[in-house]
JSON list of C-alpha atoms and ligand atoms in Angstrom, two decimals:
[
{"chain": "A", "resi": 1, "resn": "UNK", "atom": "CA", "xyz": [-25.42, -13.27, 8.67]},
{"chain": "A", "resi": 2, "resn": "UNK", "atom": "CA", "xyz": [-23.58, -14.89, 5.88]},
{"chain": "A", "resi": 3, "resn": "UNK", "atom": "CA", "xyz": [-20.16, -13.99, 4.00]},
{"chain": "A", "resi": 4, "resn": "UNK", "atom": "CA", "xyz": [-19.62, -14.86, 0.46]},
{"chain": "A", "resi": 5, "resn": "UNK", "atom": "CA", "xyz": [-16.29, -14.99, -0.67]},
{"chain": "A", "resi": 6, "resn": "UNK", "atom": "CA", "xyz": [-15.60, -15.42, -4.63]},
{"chain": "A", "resi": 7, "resn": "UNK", "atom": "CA", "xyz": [-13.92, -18.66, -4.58]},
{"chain": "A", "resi": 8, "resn": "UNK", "atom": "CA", "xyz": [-13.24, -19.09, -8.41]},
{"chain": "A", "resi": 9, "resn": "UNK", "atom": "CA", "xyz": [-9.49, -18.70, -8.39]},
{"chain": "A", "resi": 10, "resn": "UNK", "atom": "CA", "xyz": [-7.26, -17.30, -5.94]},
{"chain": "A", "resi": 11, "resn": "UNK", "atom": "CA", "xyz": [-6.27, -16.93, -1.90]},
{"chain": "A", "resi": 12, "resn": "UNK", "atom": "CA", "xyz": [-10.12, -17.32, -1.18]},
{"chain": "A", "resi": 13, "resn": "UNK", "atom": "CA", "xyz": [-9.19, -19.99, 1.86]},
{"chain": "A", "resi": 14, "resn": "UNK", "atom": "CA", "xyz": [-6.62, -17.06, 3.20]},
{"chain": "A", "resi": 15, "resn": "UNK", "atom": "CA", "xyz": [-9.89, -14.93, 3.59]},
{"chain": "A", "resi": 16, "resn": "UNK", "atom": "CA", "xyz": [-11.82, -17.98, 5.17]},
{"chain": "A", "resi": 17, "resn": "UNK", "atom": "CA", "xyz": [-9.35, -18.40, 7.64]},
{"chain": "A", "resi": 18, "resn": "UNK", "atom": "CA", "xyz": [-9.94, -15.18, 8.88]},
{"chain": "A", "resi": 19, "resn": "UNK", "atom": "CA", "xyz": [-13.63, -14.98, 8.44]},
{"chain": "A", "resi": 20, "resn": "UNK", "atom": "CA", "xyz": [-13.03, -17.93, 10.91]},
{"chain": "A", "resi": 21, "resn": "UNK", "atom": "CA", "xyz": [-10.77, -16.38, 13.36]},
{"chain": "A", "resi": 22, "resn": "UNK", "atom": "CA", "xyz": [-13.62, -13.89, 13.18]},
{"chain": "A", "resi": 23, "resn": "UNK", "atom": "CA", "xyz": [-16.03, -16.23, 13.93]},
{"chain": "A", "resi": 24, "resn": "UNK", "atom": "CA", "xyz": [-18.42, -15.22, 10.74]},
{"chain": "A", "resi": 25, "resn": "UNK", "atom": "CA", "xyz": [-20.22, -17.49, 8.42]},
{"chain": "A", "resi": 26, "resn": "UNK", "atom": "CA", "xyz": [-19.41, -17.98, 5.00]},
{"chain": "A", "resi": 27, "resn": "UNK", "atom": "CA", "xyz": [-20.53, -19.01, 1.99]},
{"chain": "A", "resi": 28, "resn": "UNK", "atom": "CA", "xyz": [-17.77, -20.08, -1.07]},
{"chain": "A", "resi": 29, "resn": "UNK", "atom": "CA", "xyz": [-19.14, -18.49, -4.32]},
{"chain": "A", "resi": 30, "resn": "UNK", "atom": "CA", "xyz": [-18.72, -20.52, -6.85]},
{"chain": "A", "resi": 31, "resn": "UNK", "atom": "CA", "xyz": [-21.86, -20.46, -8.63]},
{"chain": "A", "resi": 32, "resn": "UNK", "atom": "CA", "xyz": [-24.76, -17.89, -9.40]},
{"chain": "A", "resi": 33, "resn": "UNK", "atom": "CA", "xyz": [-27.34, -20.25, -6.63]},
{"chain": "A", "resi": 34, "resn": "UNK", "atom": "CA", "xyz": [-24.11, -19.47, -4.08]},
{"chain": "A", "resi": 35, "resn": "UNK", "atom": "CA", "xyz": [-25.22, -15.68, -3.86]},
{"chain": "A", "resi": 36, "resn": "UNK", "atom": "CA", "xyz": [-28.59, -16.40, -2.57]},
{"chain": "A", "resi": 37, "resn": "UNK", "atom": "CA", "xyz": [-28.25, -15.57, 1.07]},
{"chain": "A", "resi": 38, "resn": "UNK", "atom": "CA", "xyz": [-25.23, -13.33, 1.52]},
{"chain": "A", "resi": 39, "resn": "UNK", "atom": "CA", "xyz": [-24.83, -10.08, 3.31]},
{"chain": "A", "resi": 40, "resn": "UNK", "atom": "CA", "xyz": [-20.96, -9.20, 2.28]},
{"chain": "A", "resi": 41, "resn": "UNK", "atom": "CA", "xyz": [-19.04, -10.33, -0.34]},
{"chain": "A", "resi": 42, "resn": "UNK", "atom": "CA", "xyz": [-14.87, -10.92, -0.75]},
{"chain": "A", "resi": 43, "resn": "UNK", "atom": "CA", "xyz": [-13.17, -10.74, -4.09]},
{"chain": "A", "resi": 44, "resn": "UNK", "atom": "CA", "xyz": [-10.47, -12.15, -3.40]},
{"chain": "A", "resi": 45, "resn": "UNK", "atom": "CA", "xyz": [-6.58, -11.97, -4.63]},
{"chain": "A", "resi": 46, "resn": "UNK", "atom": "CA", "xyz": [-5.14, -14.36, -7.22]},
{"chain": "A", "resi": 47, "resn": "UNK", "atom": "CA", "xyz": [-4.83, -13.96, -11.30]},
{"chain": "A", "resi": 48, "resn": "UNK", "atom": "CA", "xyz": [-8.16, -11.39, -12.22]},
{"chain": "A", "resi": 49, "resn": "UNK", "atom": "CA", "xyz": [-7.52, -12.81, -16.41]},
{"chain": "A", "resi": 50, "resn": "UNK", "atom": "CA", "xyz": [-8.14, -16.22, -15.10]},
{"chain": "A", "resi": 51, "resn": "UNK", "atom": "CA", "xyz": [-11.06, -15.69, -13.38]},
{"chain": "A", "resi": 52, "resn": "UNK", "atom": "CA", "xyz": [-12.67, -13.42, -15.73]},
{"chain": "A", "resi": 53, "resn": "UNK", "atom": "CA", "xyz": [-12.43, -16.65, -17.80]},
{"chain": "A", "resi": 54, "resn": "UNK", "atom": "CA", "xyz": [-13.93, -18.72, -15.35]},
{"chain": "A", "resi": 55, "resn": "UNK", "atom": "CA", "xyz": [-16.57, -16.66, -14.34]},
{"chain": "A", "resi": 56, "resn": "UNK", "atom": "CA", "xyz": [-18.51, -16.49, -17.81]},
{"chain": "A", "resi": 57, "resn": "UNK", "atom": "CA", "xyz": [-19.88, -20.18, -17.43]},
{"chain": "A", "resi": 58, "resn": "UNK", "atom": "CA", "xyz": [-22.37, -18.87, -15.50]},
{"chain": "A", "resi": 59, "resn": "UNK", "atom": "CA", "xyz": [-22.07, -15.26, -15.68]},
{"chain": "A", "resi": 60, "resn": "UNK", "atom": "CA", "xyz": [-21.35, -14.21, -12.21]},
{"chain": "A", "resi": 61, "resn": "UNK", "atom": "CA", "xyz": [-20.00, -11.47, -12.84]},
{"chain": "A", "resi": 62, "resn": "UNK", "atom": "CA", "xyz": [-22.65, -10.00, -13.97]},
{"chain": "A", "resi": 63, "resn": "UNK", "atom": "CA", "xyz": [-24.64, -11.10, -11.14]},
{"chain": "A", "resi": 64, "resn": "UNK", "atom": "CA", "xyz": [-22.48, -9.89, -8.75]},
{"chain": "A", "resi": 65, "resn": "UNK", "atom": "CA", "xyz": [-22.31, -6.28, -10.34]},
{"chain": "A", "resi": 66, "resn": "UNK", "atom": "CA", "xyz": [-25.86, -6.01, -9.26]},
{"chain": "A", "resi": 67, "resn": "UNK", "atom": "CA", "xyz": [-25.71, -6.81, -5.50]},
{"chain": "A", "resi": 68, "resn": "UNK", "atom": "CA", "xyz": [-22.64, -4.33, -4.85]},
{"chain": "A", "resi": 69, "resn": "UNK", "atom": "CA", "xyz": [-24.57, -1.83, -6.81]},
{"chain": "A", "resi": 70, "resn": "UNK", "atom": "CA", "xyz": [-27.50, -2.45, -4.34]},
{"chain": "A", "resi": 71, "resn": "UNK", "atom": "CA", "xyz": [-25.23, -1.87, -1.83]},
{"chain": "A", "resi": 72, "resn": "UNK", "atom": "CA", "xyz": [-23.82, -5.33, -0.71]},
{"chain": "A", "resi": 73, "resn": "UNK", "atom": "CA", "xyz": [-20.79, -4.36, 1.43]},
{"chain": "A", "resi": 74, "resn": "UNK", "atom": "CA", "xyz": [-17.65, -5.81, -0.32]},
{"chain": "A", "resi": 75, "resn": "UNK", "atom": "CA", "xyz": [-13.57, -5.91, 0.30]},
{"chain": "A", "resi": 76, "resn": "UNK", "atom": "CA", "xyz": [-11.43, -6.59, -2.70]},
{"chain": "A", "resi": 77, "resn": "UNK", "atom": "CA", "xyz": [-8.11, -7.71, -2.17]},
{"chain": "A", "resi": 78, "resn": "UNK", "atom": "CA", "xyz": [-5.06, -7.64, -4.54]},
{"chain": "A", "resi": 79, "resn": "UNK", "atom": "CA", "xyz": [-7.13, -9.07, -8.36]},
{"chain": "A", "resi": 80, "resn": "UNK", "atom": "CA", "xyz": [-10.49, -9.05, -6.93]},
{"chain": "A", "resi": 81, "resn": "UNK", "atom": "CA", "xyz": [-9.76, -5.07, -6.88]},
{"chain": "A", "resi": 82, "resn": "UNK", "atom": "CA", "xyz": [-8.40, -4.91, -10.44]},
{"chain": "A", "resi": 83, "resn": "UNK", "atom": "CA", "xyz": [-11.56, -6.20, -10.83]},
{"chain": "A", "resi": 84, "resn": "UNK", "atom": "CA", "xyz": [-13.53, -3.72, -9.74]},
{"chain": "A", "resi": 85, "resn": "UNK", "atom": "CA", "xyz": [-11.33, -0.43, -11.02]},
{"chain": "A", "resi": 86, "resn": "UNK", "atom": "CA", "xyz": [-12.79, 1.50, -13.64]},
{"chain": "A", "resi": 87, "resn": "UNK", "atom": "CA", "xyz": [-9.60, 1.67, -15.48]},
{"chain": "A", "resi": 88, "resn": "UNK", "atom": "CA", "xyz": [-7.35, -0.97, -15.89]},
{"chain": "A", "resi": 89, "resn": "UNK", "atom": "CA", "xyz": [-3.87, -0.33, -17.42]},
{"chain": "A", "resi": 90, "resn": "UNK", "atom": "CA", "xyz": [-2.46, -3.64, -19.01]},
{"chain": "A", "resi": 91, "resn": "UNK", "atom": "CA", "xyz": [-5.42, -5.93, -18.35]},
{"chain": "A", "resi": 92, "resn": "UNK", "atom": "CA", "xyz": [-9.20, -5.61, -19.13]},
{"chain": "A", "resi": 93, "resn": "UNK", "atom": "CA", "xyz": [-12.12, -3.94, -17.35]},
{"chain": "A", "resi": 94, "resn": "UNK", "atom": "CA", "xyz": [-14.27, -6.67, -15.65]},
{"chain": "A", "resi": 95, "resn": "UNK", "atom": "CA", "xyz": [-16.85, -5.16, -13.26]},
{"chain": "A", "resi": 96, "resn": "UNK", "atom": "CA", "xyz": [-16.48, -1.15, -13.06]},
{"chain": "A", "resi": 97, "resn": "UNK", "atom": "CA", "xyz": [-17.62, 0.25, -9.63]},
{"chain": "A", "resi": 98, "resn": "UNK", "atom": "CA", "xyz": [-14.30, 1.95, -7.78]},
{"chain": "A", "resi": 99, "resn": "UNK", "atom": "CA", "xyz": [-13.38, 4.92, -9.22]},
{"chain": "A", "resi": 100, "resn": "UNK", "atom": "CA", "xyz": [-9.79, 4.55, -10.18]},
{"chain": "A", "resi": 101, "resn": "UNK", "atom": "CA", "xyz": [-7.11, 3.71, -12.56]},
{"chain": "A", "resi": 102, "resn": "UNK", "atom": "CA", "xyz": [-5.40, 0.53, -11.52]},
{"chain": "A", "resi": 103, "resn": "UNK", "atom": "CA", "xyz": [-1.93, -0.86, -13.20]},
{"chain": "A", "resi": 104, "resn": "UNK", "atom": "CA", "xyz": [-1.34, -4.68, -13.07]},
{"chain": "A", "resi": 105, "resn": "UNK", "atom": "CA", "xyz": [1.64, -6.49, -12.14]},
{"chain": "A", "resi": 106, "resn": "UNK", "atom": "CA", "xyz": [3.24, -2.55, -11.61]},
{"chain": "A", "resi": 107, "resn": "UNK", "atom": "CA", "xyz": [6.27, -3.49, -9.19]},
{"chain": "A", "resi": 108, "resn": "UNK", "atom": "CA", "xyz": [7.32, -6.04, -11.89]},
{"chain": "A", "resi": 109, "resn": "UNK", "atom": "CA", "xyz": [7.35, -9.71, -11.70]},
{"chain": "A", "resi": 110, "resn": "UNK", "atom": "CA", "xyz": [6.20, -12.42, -9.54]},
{"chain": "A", "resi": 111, "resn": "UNK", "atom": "CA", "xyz": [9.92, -12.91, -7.73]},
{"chain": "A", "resi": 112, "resn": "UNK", "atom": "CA", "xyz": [10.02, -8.79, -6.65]},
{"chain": "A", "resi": 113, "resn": "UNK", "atom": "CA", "xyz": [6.56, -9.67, -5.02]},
{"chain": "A", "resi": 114, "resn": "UNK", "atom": "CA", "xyz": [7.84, -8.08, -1.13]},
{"chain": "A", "resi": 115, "resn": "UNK", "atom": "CA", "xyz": [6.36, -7.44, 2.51]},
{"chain": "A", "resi": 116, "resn": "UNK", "atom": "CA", "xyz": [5.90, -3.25, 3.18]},
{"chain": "A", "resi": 117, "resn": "UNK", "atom": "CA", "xyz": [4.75, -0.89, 5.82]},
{"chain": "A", "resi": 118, "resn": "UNK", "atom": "CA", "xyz": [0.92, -0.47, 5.51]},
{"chain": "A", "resi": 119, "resn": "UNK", "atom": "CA", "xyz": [-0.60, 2.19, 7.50]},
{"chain": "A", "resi": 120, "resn": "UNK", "atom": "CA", "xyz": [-4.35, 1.32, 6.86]},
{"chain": "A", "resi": 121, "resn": "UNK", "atom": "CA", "xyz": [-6.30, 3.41, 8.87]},
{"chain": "A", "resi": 122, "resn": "UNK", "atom": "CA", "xyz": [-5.29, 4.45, 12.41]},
{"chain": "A", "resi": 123, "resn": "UNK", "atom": "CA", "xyz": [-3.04, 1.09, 12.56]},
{"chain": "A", "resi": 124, "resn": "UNK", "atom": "CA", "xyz": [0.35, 0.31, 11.15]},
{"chain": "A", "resi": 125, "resn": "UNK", "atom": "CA", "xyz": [1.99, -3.08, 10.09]},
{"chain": "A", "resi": 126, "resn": "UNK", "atom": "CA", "xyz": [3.55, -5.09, 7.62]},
{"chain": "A", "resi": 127, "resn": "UNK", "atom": "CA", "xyz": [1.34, -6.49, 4.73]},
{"chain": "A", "resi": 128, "resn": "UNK", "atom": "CA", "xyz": [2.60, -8.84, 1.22]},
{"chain": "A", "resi": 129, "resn": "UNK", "atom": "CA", "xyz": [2.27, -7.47, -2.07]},
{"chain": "A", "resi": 130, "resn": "UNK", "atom": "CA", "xyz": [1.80, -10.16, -4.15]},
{"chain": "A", "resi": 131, "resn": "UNK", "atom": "CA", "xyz": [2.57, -9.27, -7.62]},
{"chain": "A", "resi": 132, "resn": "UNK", "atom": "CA", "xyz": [0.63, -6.30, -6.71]},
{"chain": "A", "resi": 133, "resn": "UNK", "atom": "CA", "xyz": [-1.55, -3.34, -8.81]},
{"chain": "A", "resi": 134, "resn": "UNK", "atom": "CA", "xyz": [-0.84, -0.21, -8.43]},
{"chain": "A", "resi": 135, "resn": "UNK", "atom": "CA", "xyz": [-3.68, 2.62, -7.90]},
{"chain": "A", "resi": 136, "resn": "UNK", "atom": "CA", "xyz": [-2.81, 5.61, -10.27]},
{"chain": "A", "resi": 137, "resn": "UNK", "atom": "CA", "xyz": [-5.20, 7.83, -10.13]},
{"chain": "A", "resi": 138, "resn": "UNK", "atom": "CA", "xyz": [-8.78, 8.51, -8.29]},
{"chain": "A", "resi": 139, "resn": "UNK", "atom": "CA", "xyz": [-11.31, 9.20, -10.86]},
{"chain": "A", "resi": 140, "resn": "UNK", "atom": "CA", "xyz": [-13.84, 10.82, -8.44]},
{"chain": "A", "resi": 141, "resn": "UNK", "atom": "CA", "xyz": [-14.33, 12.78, -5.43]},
{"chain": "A", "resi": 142, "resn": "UNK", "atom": "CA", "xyz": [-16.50, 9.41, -4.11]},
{"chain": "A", "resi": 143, "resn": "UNK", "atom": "CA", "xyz": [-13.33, 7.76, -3.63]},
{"chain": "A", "resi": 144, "resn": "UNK", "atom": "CA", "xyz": [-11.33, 7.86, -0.13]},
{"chain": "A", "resi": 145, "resn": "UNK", "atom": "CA", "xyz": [-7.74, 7.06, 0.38]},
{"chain": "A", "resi": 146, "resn": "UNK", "atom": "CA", "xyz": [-7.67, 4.56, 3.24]},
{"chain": "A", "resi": 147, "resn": "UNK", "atom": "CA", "xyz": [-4.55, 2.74, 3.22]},
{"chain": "A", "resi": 148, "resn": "UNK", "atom": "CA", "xyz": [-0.64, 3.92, 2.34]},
{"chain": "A", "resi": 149, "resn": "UNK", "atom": "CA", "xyz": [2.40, 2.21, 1.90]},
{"chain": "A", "resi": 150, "resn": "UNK", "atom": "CA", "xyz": [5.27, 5.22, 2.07]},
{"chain": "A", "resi": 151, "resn": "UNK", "atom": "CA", "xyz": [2.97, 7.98, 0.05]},
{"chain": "A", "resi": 152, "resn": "UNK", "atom": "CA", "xyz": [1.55, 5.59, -2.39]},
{"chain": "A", "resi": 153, "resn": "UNK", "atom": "CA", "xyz": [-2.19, 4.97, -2.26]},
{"chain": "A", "resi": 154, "resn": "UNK", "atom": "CA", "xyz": [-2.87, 1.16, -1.51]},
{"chain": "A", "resi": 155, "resn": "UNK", "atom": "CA", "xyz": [-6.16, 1.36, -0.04]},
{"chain": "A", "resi": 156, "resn": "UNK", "atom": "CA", "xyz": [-9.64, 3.29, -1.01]},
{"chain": "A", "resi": 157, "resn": "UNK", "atom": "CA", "xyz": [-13.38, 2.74, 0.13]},
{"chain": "A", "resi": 158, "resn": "UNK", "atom": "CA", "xyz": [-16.25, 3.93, -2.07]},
{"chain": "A", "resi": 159, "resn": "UNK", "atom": "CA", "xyz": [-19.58, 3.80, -0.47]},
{"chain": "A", "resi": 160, "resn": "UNK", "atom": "CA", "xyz": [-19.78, 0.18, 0.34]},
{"chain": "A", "resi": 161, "resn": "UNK", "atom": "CA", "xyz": [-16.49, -0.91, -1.36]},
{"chain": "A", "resi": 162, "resn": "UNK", "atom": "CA", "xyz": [-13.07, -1.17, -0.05]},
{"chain": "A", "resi": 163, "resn": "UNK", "atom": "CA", "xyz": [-10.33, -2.06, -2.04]},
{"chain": "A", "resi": 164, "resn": "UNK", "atom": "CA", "xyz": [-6.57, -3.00, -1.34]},
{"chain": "A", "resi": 165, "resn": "UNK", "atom": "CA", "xyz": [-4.04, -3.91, -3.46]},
{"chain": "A", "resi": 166, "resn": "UNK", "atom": "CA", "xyz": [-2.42, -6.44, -0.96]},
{"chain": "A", "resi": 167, "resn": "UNK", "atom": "CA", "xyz": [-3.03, -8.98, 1.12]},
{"chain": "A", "resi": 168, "resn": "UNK", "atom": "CA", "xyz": [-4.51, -8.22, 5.15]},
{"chain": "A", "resi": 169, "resn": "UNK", "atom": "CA", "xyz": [-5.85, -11.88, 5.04]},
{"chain": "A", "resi": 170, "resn": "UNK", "atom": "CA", "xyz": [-1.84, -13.50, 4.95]},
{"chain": "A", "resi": 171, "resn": "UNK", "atom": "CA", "xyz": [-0.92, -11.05, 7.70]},
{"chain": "A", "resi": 172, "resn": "UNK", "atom": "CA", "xyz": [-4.61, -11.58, 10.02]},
{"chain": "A", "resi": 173, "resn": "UNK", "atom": "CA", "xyz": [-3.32, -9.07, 12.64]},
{"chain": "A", "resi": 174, "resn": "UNK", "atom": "CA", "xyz": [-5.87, -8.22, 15.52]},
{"chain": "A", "resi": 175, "resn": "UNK", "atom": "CA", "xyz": [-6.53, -4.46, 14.09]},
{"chain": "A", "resi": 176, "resn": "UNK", "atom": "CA", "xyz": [-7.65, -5.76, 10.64]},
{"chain": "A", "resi": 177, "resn": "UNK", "atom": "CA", "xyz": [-9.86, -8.90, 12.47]},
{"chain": "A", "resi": 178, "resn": "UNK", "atom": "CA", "xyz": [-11.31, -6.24, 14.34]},
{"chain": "A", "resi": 179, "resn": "UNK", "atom": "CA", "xyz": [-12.09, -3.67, 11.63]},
{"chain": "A", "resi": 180, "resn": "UNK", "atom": "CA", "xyz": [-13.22, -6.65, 9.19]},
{"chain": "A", "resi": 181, "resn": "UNK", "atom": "CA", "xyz": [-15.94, -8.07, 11.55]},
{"chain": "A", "resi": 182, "resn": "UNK", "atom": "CA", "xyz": [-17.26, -4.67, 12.20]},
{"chain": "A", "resi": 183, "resn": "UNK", "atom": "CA", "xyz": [-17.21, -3.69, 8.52]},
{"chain": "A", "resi": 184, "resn": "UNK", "atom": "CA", "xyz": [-18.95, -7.12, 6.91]},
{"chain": "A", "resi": 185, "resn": "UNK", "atom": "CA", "xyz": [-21.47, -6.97, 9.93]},
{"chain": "A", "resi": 186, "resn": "UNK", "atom": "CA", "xyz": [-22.80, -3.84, 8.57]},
{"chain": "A", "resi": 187, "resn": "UNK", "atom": "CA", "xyz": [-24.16, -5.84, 5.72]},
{"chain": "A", "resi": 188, "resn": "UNK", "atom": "CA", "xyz": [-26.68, -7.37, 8.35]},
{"chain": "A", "resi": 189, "resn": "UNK", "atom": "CA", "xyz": [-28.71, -4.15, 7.93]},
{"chain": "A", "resi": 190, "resn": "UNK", "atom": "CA", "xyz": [-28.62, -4.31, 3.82]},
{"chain": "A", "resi": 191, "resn": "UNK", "atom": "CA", "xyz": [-30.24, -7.53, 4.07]},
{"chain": "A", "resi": 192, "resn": "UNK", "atom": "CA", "xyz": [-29.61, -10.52, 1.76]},
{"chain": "A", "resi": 193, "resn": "UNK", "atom": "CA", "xyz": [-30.61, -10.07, -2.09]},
{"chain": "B", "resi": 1, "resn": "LIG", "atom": "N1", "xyz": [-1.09, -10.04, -10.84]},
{"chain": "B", "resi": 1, "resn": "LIG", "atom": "C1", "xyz": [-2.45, -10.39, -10.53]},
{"chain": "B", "resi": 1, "resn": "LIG", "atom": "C2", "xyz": [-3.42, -9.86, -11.58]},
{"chain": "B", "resi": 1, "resn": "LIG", "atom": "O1", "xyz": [-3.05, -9.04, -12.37]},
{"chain": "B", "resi": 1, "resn": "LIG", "atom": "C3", "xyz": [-2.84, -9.89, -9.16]},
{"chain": "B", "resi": 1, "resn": "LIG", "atom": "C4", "xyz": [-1.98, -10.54, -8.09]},
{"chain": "B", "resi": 1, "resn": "LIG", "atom": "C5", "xyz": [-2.68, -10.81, -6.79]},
{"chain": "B", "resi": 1, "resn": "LIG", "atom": "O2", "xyz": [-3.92, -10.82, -6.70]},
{"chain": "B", "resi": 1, "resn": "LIG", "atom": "N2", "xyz": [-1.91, -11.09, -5.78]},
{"chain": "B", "resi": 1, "resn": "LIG", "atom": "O3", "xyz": [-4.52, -10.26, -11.59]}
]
């Protein structure tokens, strides 16, 4: 049981960390041969226009699109779920699979990046948002509001996608440890690709 986490650009060693507190194996993606024998996937947070750049070398993208539309489970965090959106106001679609418009950079600048109540789930605590997105709309009835910061939307899943627009893997409290082992565990079932 393996864990690949997109390690082109970003806070990928945040998600390591707790992949390690977890005690789960991972993989760092940084090339196409990388994706051989996962069973999750993290995209995680960072700058989504750089690593669109850097991901055409070898077109992982692309490759990637295929396995969560097989039914890898994956968590976005932050960029990796701009990535994913369907719609992206003020940046570029990448890989569309969550049903949602997204906004980039919507609280403003990196210096009015701030810490905020998170209720994600049944569980409440303080997560960063790090010159954060902001979801504006749900597209589709497949998409489930999962996490809230005061009545905005912060967190959806969709099938086997979660996406958040900040950053559980800087805060590594025991509830989100727990849920994350359960949730990339369930890829042991899908199998690798
Ligand atoms: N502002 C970044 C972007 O638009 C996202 C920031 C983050 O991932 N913390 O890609």
């Amino acid at each position: 049981m393996k864990v690949g986490v997109l390690a082109l650009q970003g806070s990928f060693f945040n998600h390591c960390k707790s992949l390690e507190l977890c005690d789960l194996d991972y993989v760092l993606i940084k090339r196409l041969s990388d994706l051989k024998s996962i069973n999750s996937l993290i995209i995680p947070g960072g700058e989504s226009t750089s690593m669109k750049i850097i991901e055409k070398e070898e077109n992982l993208f692309f490759a990637i699109d295929k396995y969560i539309k097989k039914g890898l489970p994956t968590l976005t965090t932050c960029a990796g779920t701009i990535i994913l959106s369907k719609k992206v106001i003020d940046g570029d679609i990448s890989i569309p699979n969550i049903d949602i418009s997204i906004q980039r950079n919507a609280y403003g600048r990196q210096n009015q990046s701030f810490e905020g109540d998170v209720k994600f789930l049944d569980n409440s605590d303080i997560y960063c948002f790090i010159r954060a997105p902001k979801i504006i709309e749900l597209l589709s009835s497949d998409v489930k509001p999962i996490a809230f910061h005061n009545e905005e939307i912060v967190g959806v899943q969709q099938q086997n996608i979660i996406g958040l627009t900040y950053h559980p893997e800087l805060t590594n409290d025991n509830f989100y440890l727990n849920w994350l082992k359960e949730y990339l565990k369930s890829g042991e079932h899908v199998g690798s690709f």
